[in-house]
mmCIF file of C-alpha atoms in Angstrom:
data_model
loop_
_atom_site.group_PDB
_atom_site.id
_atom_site.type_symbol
_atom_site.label_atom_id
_atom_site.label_comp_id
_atom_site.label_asym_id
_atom_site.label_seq_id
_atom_site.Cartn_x
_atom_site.Cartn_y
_atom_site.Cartn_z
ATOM 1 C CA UNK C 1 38.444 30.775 -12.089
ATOM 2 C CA UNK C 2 35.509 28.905 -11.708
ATOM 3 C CA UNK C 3 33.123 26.374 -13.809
ATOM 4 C CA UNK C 4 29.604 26.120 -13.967
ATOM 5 C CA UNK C 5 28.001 22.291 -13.087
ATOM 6 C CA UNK C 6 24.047 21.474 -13.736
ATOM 7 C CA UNK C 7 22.338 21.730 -9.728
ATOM 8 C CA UNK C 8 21.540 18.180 -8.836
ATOM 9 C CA UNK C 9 19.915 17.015 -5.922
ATOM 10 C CA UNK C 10 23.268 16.049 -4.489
ATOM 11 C CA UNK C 11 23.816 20.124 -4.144
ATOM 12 C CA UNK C 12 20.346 20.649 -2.431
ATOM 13 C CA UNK C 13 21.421 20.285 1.229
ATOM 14 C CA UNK C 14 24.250 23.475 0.549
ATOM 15 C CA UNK C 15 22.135 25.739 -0.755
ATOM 16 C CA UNK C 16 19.480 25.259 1.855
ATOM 17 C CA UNK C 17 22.268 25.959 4.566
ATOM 18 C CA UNK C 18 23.320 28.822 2.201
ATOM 19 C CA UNK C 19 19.804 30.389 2.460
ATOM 20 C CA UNK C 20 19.593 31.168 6.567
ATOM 21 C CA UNK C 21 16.686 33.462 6.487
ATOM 22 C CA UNK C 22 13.367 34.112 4.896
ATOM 23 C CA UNK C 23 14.607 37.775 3.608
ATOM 24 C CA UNK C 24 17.670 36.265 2.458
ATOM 25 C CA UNK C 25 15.485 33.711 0.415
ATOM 26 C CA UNK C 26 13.345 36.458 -1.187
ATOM 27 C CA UNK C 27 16.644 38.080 -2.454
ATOM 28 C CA UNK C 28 18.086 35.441 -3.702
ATOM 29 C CA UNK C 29 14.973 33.351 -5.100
ATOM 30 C CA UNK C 30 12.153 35.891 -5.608
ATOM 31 C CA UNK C 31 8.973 34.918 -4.707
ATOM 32 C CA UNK C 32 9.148 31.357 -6.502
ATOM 33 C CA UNK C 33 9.972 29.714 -3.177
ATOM 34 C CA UNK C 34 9.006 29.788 0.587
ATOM 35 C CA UNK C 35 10.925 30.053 3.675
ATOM 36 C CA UNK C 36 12.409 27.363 4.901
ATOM 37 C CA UNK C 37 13.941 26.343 1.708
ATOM 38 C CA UNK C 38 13.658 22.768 1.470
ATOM 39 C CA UNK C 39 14.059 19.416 -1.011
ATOM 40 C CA UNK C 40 10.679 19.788 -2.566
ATOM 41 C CA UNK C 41 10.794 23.203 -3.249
ATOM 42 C CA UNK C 42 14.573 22.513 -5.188
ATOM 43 C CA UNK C 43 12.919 19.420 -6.612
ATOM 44 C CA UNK C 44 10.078 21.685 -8.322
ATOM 45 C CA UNK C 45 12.780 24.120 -9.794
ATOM 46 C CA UNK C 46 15.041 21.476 -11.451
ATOM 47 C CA UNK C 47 12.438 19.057 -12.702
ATOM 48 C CA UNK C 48 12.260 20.202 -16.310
ATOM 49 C CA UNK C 49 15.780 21.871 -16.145
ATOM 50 C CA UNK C 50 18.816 20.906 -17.931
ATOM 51 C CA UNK C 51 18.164 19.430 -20.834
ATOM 52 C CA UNK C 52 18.435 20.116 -24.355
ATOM 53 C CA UNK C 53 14.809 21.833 -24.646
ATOM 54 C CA UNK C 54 14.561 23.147 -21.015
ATOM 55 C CA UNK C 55 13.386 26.618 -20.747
ATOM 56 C CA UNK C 56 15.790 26.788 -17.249
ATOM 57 C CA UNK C 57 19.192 25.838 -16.689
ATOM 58 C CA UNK C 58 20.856 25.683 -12.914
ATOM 59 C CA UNK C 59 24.148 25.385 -12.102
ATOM 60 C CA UNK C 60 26.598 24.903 -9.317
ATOM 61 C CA UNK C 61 29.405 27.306 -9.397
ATOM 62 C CA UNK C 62 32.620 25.092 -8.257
ATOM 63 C CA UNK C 63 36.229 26.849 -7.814
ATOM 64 C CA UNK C 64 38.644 25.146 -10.381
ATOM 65 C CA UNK C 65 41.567 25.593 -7.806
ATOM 66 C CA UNK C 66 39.846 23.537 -4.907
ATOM 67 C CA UNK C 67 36.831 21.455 -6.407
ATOM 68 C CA UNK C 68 34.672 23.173 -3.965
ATOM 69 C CA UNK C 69 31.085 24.234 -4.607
ATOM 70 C CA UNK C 70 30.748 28.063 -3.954
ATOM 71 C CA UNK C 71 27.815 29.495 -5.788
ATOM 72 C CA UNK C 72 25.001 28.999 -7.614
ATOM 73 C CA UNK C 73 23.226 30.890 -10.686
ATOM 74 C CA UNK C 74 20.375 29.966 -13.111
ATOM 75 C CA UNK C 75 19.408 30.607 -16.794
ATOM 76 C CA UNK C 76 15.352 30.664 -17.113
ATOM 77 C CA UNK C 77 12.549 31.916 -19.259
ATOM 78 C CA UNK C 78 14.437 30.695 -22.245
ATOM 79 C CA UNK C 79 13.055 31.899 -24.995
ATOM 80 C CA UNK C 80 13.995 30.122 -28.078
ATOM 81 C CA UNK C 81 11.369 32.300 -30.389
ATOM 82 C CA UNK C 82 12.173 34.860 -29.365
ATOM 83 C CA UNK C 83 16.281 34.697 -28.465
ATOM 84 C CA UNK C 84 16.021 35.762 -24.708
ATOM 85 C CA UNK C 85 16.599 34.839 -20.874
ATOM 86 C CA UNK C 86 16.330 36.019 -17.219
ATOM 87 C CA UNK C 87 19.806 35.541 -15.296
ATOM 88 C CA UNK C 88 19.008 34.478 -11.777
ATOM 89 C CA UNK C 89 19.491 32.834 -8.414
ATOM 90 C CA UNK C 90 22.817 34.120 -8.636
ATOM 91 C CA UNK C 91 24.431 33.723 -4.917
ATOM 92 C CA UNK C 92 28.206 33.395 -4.209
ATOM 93 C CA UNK C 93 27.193 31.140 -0.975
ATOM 94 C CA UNK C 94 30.360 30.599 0.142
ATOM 95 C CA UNK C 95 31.525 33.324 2.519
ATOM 96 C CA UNK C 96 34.952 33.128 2.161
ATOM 97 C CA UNK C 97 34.473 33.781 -1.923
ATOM 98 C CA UNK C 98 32.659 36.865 -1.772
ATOM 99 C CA UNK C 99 34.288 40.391 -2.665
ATOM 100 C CA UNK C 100 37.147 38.302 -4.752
ATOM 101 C CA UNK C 101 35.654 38.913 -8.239
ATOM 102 C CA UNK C 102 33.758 35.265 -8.421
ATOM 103 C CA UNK C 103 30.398 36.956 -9.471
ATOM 104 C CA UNK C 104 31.651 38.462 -12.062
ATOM 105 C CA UNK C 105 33.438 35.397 -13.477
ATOM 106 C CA UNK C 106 30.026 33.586 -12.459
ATOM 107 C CA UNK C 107 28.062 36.151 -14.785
ATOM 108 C CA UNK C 108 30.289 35.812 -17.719
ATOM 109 C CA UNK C 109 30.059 31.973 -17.728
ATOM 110 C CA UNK C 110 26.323 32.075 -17.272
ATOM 111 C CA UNK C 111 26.824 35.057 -20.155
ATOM 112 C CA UNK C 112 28.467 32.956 -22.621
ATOM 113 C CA UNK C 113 26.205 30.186 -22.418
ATOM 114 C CA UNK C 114 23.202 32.467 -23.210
ATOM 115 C CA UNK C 115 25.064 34.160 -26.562
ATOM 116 C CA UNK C 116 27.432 31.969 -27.511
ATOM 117 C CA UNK C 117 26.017 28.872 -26.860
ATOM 118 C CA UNK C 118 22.030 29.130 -26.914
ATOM 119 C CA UNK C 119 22.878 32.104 -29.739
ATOM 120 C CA UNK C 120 20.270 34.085 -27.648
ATOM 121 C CA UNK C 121 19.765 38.402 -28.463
ATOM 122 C CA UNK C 122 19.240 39.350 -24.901
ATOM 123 C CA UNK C 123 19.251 38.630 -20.877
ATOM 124 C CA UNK C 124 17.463 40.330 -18.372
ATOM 125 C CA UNK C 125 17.812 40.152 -14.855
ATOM 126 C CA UNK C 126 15.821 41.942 -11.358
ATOM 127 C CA UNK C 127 18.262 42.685 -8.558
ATOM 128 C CA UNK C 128 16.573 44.942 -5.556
ATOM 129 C CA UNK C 129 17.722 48.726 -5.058
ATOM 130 C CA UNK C 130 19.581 48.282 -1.849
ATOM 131 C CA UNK C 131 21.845 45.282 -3.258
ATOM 132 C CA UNK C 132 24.275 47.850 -4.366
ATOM 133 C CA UNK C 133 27.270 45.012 -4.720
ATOM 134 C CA UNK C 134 25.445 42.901 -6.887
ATOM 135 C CA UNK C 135 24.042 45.974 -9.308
ATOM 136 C CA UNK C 136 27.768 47.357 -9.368
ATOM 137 C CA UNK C 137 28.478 43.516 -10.542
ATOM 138 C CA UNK C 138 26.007 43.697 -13.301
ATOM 139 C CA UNK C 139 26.652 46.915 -14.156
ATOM 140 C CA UNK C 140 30.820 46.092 -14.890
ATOM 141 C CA UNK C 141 29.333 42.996 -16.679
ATOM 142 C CA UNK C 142 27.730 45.248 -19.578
ATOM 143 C CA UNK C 143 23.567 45.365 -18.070
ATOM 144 C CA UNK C 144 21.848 48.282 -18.050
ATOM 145 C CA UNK C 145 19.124 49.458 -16.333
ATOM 146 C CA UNK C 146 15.792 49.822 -17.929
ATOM 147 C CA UNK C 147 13.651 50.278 -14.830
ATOM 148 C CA UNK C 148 12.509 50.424 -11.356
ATOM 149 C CA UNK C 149 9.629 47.850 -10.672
ATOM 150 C CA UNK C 150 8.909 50.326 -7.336
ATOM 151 C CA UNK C 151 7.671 48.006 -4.106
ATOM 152 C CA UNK C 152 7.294 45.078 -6.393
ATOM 153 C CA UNK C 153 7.609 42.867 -3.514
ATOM 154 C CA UNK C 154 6.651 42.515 -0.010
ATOM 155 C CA UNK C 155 8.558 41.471 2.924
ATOM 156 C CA UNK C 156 7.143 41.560 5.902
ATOM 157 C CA UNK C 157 5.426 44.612 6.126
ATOM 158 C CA UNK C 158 7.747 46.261 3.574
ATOM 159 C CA UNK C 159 7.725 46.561 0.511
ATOM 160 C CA UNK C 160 11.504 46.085 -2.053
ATOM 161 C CA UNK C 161 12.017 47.578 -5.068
ATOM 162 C CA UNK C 162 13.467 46.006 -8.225
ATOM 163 C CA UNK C 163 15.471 47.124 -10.856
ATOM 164 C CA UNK C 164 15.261 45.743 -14.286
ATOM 165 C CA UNK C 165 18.146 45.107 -16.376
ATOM 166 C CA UNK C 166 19.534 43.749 -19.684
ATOM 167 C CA UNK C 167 22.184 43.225 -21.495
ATOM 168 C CA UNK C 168 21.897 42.816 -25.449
ATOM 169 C CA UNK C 169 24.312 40.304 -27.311
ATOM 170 C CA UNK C 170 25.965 43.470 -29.463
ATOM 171 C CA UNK C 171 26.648 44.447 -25.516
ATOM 172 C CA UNK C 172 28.018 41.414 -24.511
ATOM 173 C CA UNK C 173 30.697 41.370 -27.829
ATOM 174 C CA UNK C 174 31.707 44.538 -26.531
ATOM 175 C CA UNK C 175 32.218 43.892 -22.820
ATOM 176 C CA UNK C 176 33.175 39.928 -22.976
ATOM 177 C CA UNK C 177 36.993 40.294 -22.775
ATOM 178 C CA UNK C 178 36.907 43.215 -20.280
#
């Protein structure tokens, strides 16, 4: 099981040793940040995050069994007007975590916050076409695809494609206890 945390600065120093490469970096982070990742970059993203108004929550994903800081995974575009989100950032940066189920349980935490807490009516997400894991894991979360963004970003001198997604809060009733 695992809990989510608000991302403070005392986290920055893991998830820049989490993010080893400039590709890795776009997949995770999109093209808000540049490679290397670094302490002003993280300060930018959480300086008008977690508080009662903030249109962007961050948290640290920590394993209840060992205390240990193992992911990360973000709540932005907050929409209060209009009852939506994006889902993002998500990264289970801890090797030794990954293929054990943790994104999902990561997803319906972040999930739960967005209906049940913020009483939001929808939350999208982008995940590229070749991260098959992570689309499987939104997929057996309840999001559905709405759309390929086709070579919506470039890196290097290729270009990724990105699939849109969404998952409604009628959705997330339905799949919550699955």
């Amino acid at each position: 099981m695992v809990e989510l945390k608000y991302f403070e600065r005392s986290d920055f120093k893991q998830l820049i040793d989490w993010v080893d490469s400039p590709e890795f970096l776009l997949q995770w982070g999109g093209p808000g940040f540049d490679y290397p990742l670094n302490d002003t970059q993280l300060e930018n993203y959480i300086e008008n995050a977690n508080n009662e108004n903030a249109d962007t929550l961050v948290y640290k994903v920590i394993d209840k069994e060992t205390g240990e800081v193992i992911g990360h995974i973000s709540l932005g575009k907050i929409d209060r007007k209009n009852q939506s989100a994006r889902m993002g950032k998500v990264l289970v940066g801890n090797n030794t975590a990954r293929g054990k189920g943790i994104g999902q349980q990561m997803i319906k935490e972040v999930l739960k916050i967005a209906f049940d807490g913020l009483k939001l009516h929808r939350v999208s997400l982008g995940v590229f076409d070749f991260n098959v894991p992570a689309i499987a894991c939104y997929e057996k979360a309840g999001f559905i695809k709405e759309g390929l963004h086709r070579d919506s970003r470039k890196n290097g001198n290729e270009y990724w494609s990105l699939w849109q997604m969404s998952i409604l809060e009628n959705e997330w009733s339905e799949t919550r206890n699955i």
